[in-house]
Amino acid sequence: MASALWTVLPSRMSLRSLKWSLLLLSLLSFFVMWYLSLPHYNVIERVNWMYFYEIHLDVCQLRRVIAAHGFSSKEIITFWQVMLRNTTYHY
């Protein structure tokens, strides 16, 4: 085994430096595996991404914009009323 190492090793690398590099590599791999084995907890607070109840929108002022998209103001108003009625808040 030792004779096979001498044929593979470059001329400037000694057996001692090979041992140190293998030791450092094994320590590095140990710490990488130790870190990967730790449980990773992602604590995410509940965030309400739907802020529909905070929007105070006067649909009557935006009739032209709404009509350009194919919805009447009555449809938008009833949609928002149904949406607010059916929304449950979980806090």
PDB file of C-alpha atoms in Angstrom:
ATOM      1  CA  MET A   1       0.000   0.000   0.000  1.00  0.00           C
ATOM      2  CA  ALA A   2       2.765   2.423   0.901  1.00  0.00           C
ATOM      3  CA  SER A   3       4.573   1.744  -2.353  1.00  0.00           C
ATOM      4  CA  ALA A   4       1.374   2.512  -4.278  1.00  0.00           C
ATOM      5  CA  LEU A   5       1.081   5.859  -2.480  1.00  0.00           C
ATOM      6  CA  TRP A   6       4.616   6.824  -3.400  1.00  0.00           C
ATOM      7  CA  THR A   7       3.888   6.326  -7.083  1.00  0.00           C
ATOM      8  CA  VAL A   8       0.753   8.488  -6.903  1.00  0.00           C
ATOM      9  CA  LEU A   9       2.203  11.281  -4.757  1.00  0.00           C
ATOM     10  CA  PRO A  10       3.834  14.232  -6.474  1.00  0.00           C
ATOM     11  CA  SER A  11       7.529  14.650  -5.862  1.00  0.00           C
ATOM     12  CA  ARG A  12       7.132  17.624  -3.467  1.00  0.00           C
ATOM     13  CA  MET A  13       4.346  16.101  -1.323  1.00  0.00           C
ATOM     14  CA  SER A  14       5.522  14.053   1.599  1.00  0.00           C
ATOM     15  CA  LEU A  15       3.620  11.393   3.448  1.00  0.00           C
ATOM     16  CA  ARG A  16       3.315  13.719   6.461  1.00  0.00           C
ATOM     17  CA  SER A  17       1.572  16.451   4.443  1.00  0.00           C
ATOM     18  CA  LEU A  18      -0.725  13.825   2.958  1.00  0.00           C
ATOM     19  CA  LYS A  19      -1.690  12.675   6.455  1.00  0.00           C
ATOM     20  CA  TRP A  20      -2.438  16.260   7.544  1.00  0.00           C
ATOM     21  CA  SER A  21      -4.498  16.980   4.456  1.00  0.00           C
ATOM     22  CA  LEU A  22      -6.472  13.754   4.958  1.00  0.00           C
ATOM     23  CA  LEU A  23      -7.002  14.671   8.608  1.00  0.00           C
ATOM     24  CA  LEU A  24      -8.257  18.133   7.682  1.00  0.00           C
ATOM     25  CA  LEU A  25     -10.485  16.675   4.994  1.00  0.00           C
ATOM     26  CA  SER A  26     -11.960  14.156   7.419  1.00  0.00           C
ATOM     27  CA  LEU A  27     -12.565  16.888  10.012  1.00  0.00           C
ATOM     28  CA  LEU A  28     -14.222  19.050   7.415  1.00  0.00           C
ATOM     29  CA  SER A  29     -16.441  16.202   6.254  1.00  0.00           C
ATOM     30  CA  PHE A  30     -17.304  15.393   9.884  1.00  0.00           C
ATOM     31  CA  PHE A  31     -18.434  18.964  10.563  1.00  0.00           C
ATOM     32  CA  VAL A  32     -20.399  19.115   7.334  1.00  0.00           C
ATOM     33  CA  MET A  33     -22.238  15.901   8.185  1.00  0.00           C
ATOM     34  CA  TRP A  34     -22.783  17.094  11.768  1.00  0.00           C
ATOM     35  CA  TYR A  35     -24.263  20.363  10.526  1.00  0.00           C
ATOM     36  CA  LEU A  36     -26.505  18.579   8.040  1.00  0.00           C
ATOM     37  CA  SER A  37     -27.750  16.225  10.740  1.00  0.00           C
ATOM     38  CA  LEU A  38     -28.945  19.094  12.944  1.00  0.00           C
ATOM     39  CA  PRO A  39     -32.665  19.757  12.839  1.00  0.00           C
ATOM     40  CA  HIS A  40     -33.416  22.932  10.957  1.00  0.00           C
ATOM     41  CA  TYR A  41     -36.487  24.721  12.204  1.00  0.00           C
ATOM     42  CA  ASN A  42     -38.052  27.450  10.158  1.00  0.00           C
ATOM     43  CA  VAL A  43     -40.288  29.466  12.431  1.00  0.00           C
ATOM     44  CA  ILE A  44     -42.691  31.319  10.216  1.00  0.00           C
ATOM     45  CA  GLU A  45     -45.255  33.531  11.821  1.00  0.00           C
ATOM     46  CA  ARG A  46     -48.743  33.374  10.451  1.00  0.00           C
ATOM     47  CA  VAL A  47     -49.040  36.214   8.023  1.00  0.00           C
ATOM     48  CA  ASN A  48     -52.319  37.299   6.558  1.00  0.00           C
ATOM     49  CA  TRP A  49     -51.457  38.013   2.935  1.00  0.00           C
ATOM     50  CA  MET A  50     -55.015  38.936   2.045  1.00  0.00           C
ATOM     51  CA  TYR A  51     -55.578  42.515   3.115  1.00  0.00           C
ATOM     52  CA  PHE A  52     -58.920  42.872   1.380  1.00  0.00           C
ATOM     53  CA  TYR A  53     -60.626  44.082   4.521  1.00  0.00           C
ATOM     54  CA  GLU A  54     -58.198  47.019   4.768  1.00  0.00           C
ATOM     55  CA  ILE A  55     -58.808  48.322   1.256  1.00  0.00           C
ATOM     56  CA  HIS A  56     -61.296  51.154   1.154  1.00  0.00           C
ATOM     57  CA  LEU A  57     -62.062  51.351  -2.532  1.00  0.00           C
ATOM     58  CA  ASP A  58     -64.753  53.544  -3.992  1.00  0.00           C
ATOM     59  CA  VAL A  59     -65.828  51.523  -6.999  1.00  0.00           C
ATOM     60  CA  CYS A  60     -68.011  54.300  -8.339  1.00  0.00           C
ATOM     61  CA  GLN A  61     -64.915  56.397  -9.061  1.00  0.00           C
ATOM     62  CA  LEU A  62     -63.354  53.573 -11.055  1.00  0.00           C
ATOM     63  CA  ARG A  63     -66.305  52.669 -13.292  1.00  0.00           C
ATOM     64  CA  ARG A  64     -64.432  53.349 -16.529  1.00  0.00           C
ATOM     65  CA  VAL A  65     -61.483  51.190 -15.515  1.00  0.00           C
ATOM     66  CA  ILE A  66     -63.740  48.380 -14.355  1.00  0.00           C
ATOM     67  CA  ALA A  67     -65.863  48.598 -17.504  1.00  0.00           C
ATOM     68  CA  ALA A  68     -62.709  48.344 -19.618  1.00  0.00           C
ATOM     69  CA  HIS A  69     -62.010  44.964 -18.040  1.00  0.00           C
ATOM     70  CA  GLY A  70     -65.488  43.637 -18.658  1.00  0.00           C
ATOM     71  CA  PHE A  71     -66.975  43.893 -15.164  1.00  0.00           C
ATOM     72  CA  SER A  72     -69.790  46.153 -14.158  1.00  0.00           C
ATOM     73  CA  SER A  73     -69.560  48.111 -10.929  1.00  0.00           C
ATOM     74  CA  LYS A  74     -72.544  46.160  -9.573  1.00  0.00           C
ATOM     75  CA  GLU A  75     -70.678  42.869 -10.130  1.00  0.00           C
ATOM     76  CA  ILE A  76     -67.605  44.173  -8.343  1.00  0.00           C
ATOM     77  CA  ILE A  77     -69.622  45.479  -5.397  1.00  0.00           C
ATOM     78  CA  THR A  78     -71.507  42.210  -4.974  1.00  0.00           C
ATOM     79  CA  PHE A  79     -68.244  40.273  -5.284  1.00  0.00           C
ATOM     80  CA  TRP A  80     -66.665  42.304  -2.470  1.00  0.00           C
ATOM     81  CA  GLN A  81     -69.775  41.996  -0.314  1.00  0.00           C
ATOM     82  CA  VAL A  82     -69.868  38.223  -0.723  1.00  0.00           C
ATOM     83  CA  MET A  83     -66.134  38.055  -0.141  1.00  0.00           C
ATOM     84  CA  LEU A  84     -66.350  40.043   3.094  1.00  0.00           C
ATOM     85  CA  ARG A  85     -69.336  38.039   4.269  1.00  0.00           C
ATOM     86  CA  ASN A  86     -67.639  34.683   3.665  1.00  0.00           C
ATOM     87  CA  THR A  87     -64.250  35.670   5.038  1.00  0.00           C
ATOM     88  CA  THR A  88     -63.388  34.219   8.401  1.00  0.00           C
ATOM     89  CA  TYR A  89     -60.542  35.694  10.376  1.00  0.00           C
ATOM     90  CA  HIS A  90     -58.294  33.254  12.220  1.00  0.00           C
ATOM     91  CA  TYR A  91     -56.124  35.196  14.630  1.00  0.00           C
TER      92      TYR A  91
END
